[in-house]
Coordinates of C-alpha atoms in Angstrom, one line a residue:
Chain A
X1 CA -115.3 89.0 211.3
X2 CA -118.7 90.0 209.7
X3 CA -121.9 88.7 209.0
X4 CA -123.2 87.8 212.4
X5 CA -125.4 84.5 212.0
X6 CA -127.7 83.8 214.8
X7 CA -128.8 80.5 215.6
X8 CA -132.2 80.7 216.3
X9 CA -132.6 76.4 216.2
X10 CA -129.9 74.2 216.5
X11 CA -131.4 70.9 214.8
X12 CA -130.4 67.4 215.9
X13 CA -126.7 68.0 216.1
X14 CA -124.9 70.8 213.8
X15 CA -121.2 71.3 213.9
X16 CA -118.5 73.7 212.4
X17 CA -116.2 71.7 210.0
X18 CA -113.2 72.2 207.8
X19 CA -110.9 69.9 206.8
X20 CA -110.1 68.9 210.0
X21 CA -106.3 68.8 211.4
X22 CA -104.3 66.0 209.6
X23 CA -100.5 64.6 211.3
X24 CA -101.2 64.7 215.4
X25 CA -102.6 61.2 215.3
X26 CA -99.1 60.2 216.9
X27 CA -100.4 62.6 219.9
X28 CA -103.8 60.8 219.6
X29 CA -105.6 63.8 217.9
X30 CA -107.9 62.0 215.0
X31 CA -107.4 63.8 211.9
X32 CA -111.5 65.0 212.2
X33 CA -113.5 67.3 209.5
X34 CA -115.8 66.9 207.4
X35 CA -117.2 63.5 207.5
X36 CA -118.4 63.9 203.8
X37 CA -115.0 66.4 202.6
X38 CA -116.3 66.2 198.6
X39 CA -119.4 67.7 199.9
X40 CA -117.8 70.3 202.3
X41 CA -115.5 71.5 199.5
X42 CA -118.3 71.9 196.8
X43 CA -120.7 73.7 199.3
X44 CA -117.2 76.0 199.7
X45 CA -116.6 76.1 195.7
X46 CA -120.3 77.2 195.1
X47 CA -119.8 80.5 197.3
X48 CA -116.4 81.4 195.8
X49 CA -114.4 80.1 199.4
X50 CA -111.0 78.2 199.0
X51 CA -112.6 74.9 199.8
X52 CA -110.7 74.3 202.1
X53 CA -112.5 77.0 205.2
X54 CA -115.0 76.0 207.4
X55 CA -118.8 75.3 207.1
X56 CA -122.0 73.6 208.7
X57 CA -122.1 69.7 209.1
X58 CA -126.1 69.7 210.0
X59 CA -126.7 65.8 211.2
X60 CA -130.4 64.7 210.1
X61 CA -132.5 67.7 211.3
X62 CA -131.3 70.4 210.4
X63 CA -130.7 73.9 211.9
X64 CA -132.8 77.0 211.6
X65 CA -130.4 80.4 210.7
X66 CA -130.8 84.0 210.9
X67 CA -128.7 85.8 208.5
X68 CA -128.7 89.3 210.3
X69 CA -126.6 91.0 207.7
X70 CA -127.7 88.6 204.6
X71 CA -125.0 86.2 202.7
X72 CA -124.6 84.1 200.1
X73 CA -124.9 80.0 200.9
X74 CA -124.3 76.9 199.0
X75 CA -125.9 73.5 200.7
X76 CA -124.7 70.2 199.7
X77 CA -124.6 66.5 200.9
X78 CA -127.5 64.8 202.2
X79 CA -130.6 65.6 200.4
X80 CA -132.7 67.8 202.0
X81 CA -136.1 70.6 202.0
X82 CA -133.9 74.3 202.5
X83 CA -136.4 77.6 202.7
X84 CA -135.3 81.3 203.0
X85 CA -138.2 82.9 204.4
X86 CA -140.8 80.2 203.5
X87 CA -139.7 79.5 200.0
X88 CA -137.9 76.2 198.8
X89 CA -133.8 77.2 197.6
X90 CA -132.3 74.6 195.2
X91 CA -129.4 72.5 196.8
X92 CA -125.8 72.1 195.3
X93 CA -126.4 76.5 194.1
X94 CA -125.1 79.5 195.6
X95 CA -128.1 80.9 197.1
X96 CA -128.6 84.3 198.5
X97 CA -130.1 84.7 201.5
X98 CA -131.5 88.8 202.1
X99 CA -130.7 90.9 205.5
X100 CA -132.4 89.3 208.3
X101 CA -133.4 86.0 206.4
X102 CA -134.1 83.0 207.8
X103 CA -132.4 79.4 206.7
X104 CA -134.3 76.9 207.6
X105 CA -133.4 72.8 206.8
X106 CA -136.1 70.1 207.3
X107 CA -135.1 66.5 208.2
X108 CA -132.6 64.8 205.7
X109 CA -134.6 62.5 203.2
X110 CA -131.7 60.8 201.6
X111 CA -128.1 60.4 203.4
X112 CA -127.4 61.8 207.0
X113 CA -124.8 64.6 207.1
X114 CA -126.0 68.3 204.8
X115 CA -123.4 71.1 204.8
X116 CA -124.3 74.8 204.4
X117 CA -121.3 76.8 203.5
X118 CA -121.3 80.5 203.9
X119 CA -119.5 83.4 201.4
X120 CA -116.3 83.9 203.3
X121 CA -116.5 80.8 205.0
X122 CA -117.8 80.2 209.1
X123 CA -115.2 81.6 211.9
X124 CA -114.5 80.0 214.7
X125 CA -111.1 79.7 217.1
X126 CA -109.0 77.3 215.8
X127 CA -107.4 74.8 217.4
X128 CA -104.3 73.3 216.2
X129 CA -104.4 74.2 212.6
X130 CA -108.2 73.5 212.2
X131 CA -111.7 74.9 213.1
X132 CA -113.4 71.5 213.1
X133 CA -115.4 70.4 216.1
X134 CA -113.8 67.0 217.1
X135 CA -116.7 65.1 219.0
X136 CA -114.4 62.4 220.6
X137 CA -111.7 64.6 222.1
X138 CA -113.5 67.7 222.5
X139 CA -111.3 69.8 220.3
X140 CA -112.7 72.4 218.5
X141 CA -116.0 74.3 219.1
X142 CA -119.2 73.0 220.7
X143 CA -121.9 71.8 218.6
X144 CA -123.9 75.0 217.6
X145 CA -126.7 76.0 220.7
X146 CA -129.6 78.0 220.0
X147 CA -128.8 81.9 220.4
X148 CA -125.5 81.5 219.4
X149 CA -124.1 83.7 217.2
X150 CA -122.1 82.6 214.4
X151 CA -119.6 84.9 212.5
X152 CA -118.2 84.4 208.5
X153 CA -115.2 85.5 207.3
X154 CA -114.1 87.8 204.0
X155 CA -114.7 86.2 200.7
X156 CA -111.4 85.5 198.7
X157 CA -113.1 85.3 195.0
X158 CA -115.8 85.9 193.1
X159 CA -118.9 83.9 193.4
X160 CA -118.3 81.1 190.1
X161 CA -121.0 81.0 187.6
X162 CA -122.8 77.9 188.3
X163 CA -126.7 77.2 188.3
X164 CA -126.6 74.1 189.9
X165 CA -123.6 71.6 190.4
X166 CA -124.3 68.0 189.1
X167 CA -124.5 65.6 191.8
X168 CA -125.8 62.5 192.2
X169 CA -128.2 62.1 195.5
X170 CA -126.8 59.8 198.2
X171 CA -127.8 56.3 197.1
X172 CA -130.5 54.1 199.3
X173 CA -128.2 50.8 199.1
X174 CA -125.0 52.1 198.5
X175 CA -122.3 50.2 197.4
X176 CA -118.8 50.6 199.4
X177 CA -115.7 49.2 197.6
X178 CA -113.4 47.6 200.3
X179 CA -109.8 46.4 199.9
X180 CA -108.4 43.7 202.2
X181 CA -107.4 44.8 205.4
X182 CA -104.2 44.2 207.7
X183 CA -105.8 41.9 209.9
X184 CA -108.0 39.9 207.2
X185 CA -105.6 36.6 208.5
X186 CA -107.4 37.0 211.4
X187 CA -111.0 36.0 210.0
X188 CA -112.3 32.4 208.9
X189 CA -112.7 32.8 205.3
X190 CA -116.5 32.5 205.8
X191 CA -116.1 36.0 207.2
X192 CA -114.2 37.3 204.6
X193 CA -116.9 35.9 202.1
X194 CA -119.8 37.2 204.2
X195 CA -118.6 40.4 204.3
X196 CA -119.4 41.5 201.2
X197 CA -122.0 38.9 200.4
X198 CA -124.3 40.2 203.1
X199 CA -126.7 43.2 203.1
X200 CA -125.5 45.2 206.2
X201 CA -127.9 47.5 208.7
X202 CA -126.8 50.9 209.8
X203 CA -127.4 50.7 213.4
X204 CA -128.8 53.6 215.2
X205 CA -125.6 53.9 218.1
X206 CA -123.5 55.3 214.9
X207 CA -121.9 59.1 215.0
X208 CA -118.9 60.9 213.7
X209 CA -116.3 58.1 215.1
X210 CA -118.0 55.1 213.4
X211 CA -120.8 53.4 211.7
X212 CA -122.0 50.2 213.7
X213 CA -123.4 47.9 211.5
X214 CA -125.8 45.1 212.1
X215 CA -125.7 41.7 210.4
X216 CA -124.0 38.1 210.2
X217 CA -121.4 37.5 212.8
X218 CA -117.7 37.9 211.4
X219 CA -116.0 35.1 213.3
X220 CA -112.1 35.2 214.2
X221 CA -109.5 32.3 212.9
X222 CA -107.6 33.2 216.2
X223 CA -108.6 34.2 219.6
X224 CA -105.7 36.1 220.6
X225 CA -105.8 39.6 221.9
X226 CA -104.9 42.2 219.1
X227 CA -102.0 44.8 220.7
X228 CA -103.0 48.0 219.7
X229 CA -102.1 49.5 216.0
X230 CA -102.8 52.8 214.2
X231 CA -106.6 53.2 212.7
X232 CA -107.0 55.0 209.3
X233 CA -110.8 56.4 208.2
X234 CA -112.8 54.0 206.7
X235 CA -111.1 50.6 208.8
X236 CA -113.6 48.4 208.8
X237 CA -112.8 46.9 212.3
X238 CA -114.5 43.9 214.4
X239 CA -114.8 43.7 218.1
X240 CA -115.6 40.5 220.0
X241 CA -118.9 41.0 218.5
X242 CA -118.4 40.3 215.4
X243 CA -120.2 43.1 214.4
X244 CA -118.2 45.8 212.2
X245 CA -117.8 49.0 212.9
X246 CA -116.6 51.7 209.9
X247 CA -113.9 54.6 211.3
X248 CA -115.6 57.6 210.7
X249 CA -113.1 61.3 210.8
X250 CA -113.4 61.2 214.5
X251 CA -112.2 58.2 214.9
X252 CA -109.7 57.1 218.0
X253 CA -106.1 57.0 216.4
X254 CA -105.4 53.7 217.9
X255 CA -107.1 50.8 218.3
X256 CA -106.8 47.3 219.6
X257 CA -110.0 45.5 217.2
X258 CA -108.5 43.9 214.0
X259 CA -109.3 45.7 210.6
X260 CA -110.5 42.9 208.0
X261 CA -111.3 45.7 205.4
X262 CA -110.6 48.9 204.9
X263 CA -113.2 51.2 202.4
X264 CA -111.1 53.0 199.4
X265 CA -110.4 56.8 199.5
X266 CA -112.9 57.2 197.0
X267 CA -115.7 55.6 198.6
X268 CA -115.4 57.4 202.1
X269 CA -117.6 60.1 201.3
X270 CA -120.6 58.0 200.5
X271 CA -119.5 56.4 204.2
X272 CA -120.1 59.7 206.0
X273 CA -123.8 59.8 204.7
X274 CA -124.6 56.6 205.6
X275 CA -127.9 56.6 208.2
X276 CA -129.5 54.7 210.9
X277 CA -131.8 52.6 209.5
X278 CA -130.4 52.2 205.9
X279 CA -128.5 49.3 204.5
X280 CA -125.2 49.0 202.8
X281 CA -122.8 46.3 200.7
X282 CA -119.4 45.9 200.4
X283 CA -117.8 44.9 197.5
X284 CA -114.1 43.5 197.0
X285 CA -113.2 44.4 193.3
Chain B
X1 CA -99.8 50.9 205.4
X2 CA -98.9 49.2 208.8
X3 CA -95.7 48.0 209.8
X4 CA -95.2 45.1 211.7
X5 CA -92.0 45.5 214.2
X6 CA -90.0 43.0 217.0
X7 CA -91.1 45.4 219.6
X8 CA -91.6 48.5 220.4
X9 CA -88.7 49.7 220.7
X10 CA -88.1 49.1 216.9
X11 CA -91.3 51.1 216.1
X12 CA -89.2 54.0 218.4
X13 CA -86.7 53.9 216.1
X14 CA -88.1 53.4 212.6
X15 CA -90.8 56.3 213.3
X16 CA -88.0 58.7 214.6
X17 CA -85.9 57.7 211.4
X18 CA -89.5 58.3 209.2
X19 CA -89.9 62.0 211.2
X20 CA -87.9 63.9 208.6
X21 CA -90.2 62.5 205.4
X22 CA -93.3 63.8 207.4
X23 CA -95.2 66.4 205.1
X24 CA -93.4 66.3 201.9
X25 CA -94.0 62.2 201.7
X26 CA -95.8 61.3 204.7
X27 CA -99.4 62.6 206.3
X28 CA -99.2 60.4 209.5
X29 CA -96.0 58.4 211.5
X30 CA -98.7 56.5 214.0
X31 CA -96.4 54.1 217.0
X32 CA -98.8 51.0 218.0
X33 CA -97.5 49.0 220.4
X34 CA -95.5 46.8 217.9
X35 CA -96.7 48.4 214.4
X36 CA -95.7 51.4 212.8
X37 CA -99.0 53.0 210.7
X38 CA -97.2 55.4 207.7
X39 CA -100.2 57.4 206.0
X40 CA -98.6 58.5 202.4
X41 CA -99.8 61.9 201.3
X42 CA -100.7 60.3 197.7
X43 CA -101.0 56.9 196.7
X44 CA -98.6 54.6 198.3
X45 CA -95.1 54.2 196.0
X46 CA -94.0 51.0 194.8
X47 CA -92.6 48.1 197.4
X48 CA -88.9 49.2 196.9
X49 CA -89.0 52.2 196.9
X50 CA -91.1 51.6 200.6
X51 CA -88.5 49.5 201.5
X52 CA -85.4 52.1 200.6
X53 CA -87.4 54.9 202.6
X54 CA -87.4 52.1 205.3
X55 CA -83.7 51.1 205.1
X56 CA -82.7 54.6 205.2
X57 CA -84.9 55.5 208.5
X58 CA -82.9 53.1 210.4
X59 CA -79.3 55.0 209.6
X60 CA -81.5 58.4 210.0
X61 CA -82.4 57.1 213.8
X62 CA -79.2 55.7 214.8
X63 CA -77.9 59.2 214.4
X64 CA -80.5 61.2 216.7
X65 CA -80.2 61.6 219.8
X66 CA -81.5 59.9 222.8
X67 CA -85.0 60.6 223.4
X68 CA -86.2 63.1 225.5
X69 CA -87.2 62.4 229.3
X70 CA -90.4 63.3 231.5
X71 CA -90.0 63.0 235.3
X72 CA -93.7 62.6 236.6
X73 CA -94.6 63.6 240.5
X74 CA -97.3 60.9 241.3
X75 CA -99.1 60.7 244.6
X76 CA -100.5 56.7 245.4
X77 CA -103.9 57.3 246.5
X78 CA -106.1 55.8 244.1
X79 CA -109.0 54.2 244.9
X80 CA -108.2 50.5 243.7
X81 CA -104.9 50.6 244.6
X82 CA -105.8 47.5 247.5
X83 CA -107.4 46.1 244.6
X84 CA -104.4 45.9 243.1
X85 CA -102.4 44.5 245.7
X86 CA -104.4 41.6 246.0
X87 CA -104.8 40.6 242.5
X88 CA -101.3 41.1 242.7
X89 CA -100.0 39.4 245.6
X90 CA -98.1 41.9 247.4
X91 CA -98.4 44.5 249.8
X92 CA -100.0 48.0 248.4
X93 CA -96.5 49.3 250.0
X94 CA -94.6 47.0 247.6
X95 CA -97.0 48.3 244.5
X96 CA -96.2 51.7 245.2
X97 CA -92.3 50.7 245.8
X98 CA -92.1 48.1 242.0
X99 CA -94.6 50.6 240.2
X100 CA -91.6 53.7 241.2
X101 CA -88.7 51.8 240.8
X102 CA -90.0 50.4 236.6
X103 CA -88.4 52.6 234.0
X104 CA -91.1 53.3 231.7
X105 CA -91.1 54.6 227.8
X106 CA -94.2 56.0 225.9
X107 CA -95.0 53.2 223.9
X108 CA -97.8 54.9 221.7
X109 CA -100.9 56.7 222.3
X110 CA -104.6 55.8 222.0
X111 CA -108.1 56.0 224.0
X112 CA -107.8 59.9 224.0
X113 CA -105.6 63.1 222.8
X114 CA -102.1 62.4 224.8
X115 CA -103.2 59.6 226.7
X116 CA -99.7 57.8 226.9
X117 CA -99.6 54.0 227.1
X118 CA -96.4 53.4 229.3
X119 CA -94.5 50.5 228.7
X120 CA -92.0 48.9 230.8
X121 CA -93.8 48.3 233.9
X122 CA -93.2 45.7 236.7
X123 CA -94.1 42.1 235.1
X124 CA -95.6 41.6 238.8
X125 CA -97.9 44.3 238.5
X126 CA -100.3 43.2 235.7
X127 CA -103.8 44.0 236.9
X128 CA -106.5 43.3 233.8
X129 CA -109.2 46.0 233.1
X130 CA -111.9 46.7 235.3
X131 CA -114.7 44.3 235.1
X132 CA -117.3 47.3 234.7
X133 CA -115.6 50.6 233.9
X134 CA -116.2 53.6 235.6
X135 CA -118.4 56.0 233.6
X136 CA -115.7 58.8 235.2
X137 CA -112.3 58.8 235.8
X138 CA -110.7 62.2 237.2
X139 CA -108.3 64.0 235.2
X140 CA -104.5 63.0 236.6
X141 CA -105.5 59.6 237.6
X142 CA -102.4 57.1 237.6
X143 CA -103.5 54.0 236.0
X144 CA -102.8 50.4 235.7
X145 CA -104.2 47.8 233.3
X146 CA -102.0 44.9 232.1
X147 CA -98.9 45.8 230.9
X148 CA -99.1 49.3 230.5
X149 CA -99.5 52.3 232.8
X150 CA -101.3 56.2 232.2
X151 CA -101.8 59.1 233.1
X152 CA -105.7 60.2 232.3
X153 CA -105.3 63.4 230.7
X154 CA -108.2 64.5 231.0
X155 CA -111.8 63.6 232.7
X156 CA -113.5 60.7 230.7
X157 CA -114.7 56.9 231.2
X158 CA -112.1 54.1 231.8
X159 CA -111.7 50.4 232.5
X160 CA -107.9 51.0 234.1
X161 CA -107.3 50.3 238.1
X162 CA -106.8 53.5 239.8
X163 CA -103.5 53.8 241.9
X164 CA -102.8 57.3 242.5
X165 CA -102.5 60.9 240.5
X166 CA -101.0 63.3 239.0
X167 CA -100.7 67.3 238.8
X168 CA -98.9 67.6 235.8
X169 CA -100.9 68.6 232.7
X170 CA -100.9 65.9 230.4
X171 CA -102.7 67.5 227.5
X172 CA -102.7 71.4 226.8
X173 CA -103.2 72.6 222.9
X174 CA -102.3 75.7 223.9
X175 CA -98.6 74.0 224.3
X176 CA -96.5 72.8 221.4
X177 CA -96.6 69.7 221.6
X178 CA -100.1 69.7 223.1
X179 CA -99.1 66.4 224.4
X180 CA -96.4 65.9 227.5
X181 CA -96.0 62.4 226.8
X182 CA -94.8 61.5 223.5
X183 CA -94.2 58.2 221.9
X184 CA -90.6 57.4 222.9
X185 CA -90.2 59.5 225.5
X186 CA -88.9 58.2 228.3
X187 CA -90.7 58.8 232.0
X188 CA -89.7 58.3 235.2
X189 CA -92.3 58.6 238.4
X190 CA -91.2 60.1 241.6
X191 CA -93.4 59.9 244.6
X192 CA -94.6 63.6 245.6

């Protein structure tokens, strides 16, 4: 282990992430990571890491970082103002930071969830196949605390030969395609219809499990008690509510709300990044 | 995509008879209590060739063996456990007695890392949930709530009626499995 990082500000919640550890959700263990993985494995691509090893998930405020020994960084995801030492460094770049530098990431202006990766990739003990901090269970390492020290492993390739990798900003209204989910028969077909007719809220009691959203009320055709079934990221499930709640990589592995949706694969990302505050459509085709 | 079973027993058997497609086909094999959740590793294959994998995880689990069994040293001094007798209608000796003598089977797991929803319980002893849960409920805590009973395996909130505890670690991931209590297993309690 080299590179000793010291974390001299935490910010509002920062966390190590990799991929997270897929096939224990039998054992109840969600699947965790990276709650935006396209973001996590460009931010590792950028430095020259298999994209695959841990970095920072940094949750609206971002941390402040103290590169004793200097590095190379990439940060990606939600749009944010990064300095070394006082000076701006372009997003979505490898950037190096000198000996005894200092990172330091503002509050996110677009999306929630910015990832700085580090050449050779953040250590930390792994648990189970995975280095990702898993908020729900409490696998994984604790959410970074200032004065901790952080430490980065050995870089497996060159650093690629890219100015700045092309990607869009998170969108302000963004646009989540949905497919039906197992438990649509369990909706009027007013809810089904509202569902992606209606603007929804991102409400403020949101974190790495799910997204509560506020909006119309998604009534039941049935009033039975669902028996609990296996949850997959992005379920879109409704509690007695009738409020929906997105599963986020954290989520609980099983779960007794029926799922009327569920967001595609491709689409999850853009879920991860969604903020309090901001609003959000679904769309069926 | 989720499977809908007869009962639970049938989601035993289809997800032991799925276990040997797990990494090659199959990212996830999640038990619910009557479902089966299968997670594909790419996009999910045509009907019938879901349907042959299917077919063929039946004659895969009539051939396992019998699943494994847990023997559990509970004590009965939980803090609703007169709770429970009343709601029930019997003595708290006779809850103690009926909640011993059930044979239970891991039915699936949810709530938390190996927190074990245990099926075959007394039909007598169906408490419902906690009208306010308790914002902390000790590690160990033997637990009732409607049909199923648990072991908490570690300290967290919970809506289930306390009846007793439990020394045995539940969850360790330093321990392969990290869970004690997995689905199918069968468990028997034994007062301590």
């Amino acid at each position: 282990m080299s590179g000793a990082i010291e974390v001299i500000k935490p910010g509002a919640l920062t966390t190590v992430q990799d991929l997270g550890r897929p096939g224990f959700a039998e054992l109840g263990i969600p699947r965790s990571g990276a709650a935006d993985r396209g973001s996590l494995t460009l931010a590792n691509r950028l430095v020259g890491n298999d994209e695959r090893v841990a970095a920072l998930e940094c949750t609206l405020i971002g941390p402040s970082l103290l590169f004793h020994e200097g590095g190379v960084i990439a940060i990606t995801g939600a749009e944010v103002q990064a300095q070394v030492d006082g000076a701006e460094v372009p997003l979505n770049s490898a950037v190096t930071v000198p000996a005894g530098g200092v990172l330091e990431l503002a509050t996110a202006s677009a999306g929630l969830r910015t990832y700085v990766a580090v050449r050779g990739g953040i250590e930390a003990q792994p648990m189970m196949g995975s280095m990702s901090s898993d908020l729900l269970s409490g696998l994984g390492p604790a959410p970074l605390r200032a004065g901790e020290l952080l430490g980065s492993g050995e870089a497996t390739a060159a650093v690629p030969p890219i100015g700045v990798a092309p990607v869009a900003a998170p969108a302000p209204e963004p646009l989540l395609h949905v497919i039906e989910g197992p438990r649509a028969d369990w909706f009027t077909a007013d809810a089904l219809e509202l569902l992606t007719s209606s603007s929804w809220e991102v409400s403020s009691d949101s974190n790495r499990s799910g997204v509560r959203l506020k909006g119309p009320k998604l009534q039941r055709a049935r009033s039975d008690q669902l028996l609990s079934e296996g949850m997959v990221d992005g379920a879109i499930q409704v509690p007695e509510s009738g409020q929906p709640i997105i599963l986020l990589a954290d989520h609980p592995t099983t779960g007794g709300y029926p799922v009327i949706a569920v967001i595609v694969s491709a689409d999850l990302d853009a879920a991860g990044q969604l903020r309090p505050g901001q609003q959000l459509r679904f769309s069926s085709s | 995509m989720l499977i809908e079973l007869a009962d639970n027993d049938a989601v035993q058997m289809l997800a032991s008879g799925l276990e040997p497609l797990r990494g090659a086909e199959l990212a996830e094999i999640v038990p619910g209590h009557e479902t089966l959740l299968v997670v594909w590793n790419s996009k999910l294959p045509p009907l019938q060739r879901v349907e042959e994998i299917v077919g063929g995880a039946y004659a895969v689990a009539e051939a396992i063996e019998a699943p494994s069994e847990v023997t559990l040293a509970v004590r009965y001094d939980g803090p609703d456990l007169a709770a429970v007798a009343e709601i029930c209608g019997v003595s708290a000796e006779q809850v103690v007695a009926r909640h011993l003598a059930a044979q239970y089977r891991v039915g699936f797991i949810g709530f938390a890392p190996g927190f074990a929803y245990l099926l075959g319980g007394d039909p007598a002893l169906q408490p419902p949930r906690l009208a306010e849960p308790r914002t902390r409920v000790p590690a160990g805590a033997l637990a009732i709530a409607g049909p199923y009973s648990a072991v908490y395996p570690r300290s967290s909130p919970g809506g289930w009626n306390l009846v007793g505890s439990c020394e045995e670690p539940i969850f360790d991931v330093e321990r392969t499995p990290p869970a004690l209590l997995t689905p199918g297993t069968r468990v028997r309690l034994v007062a301590q």
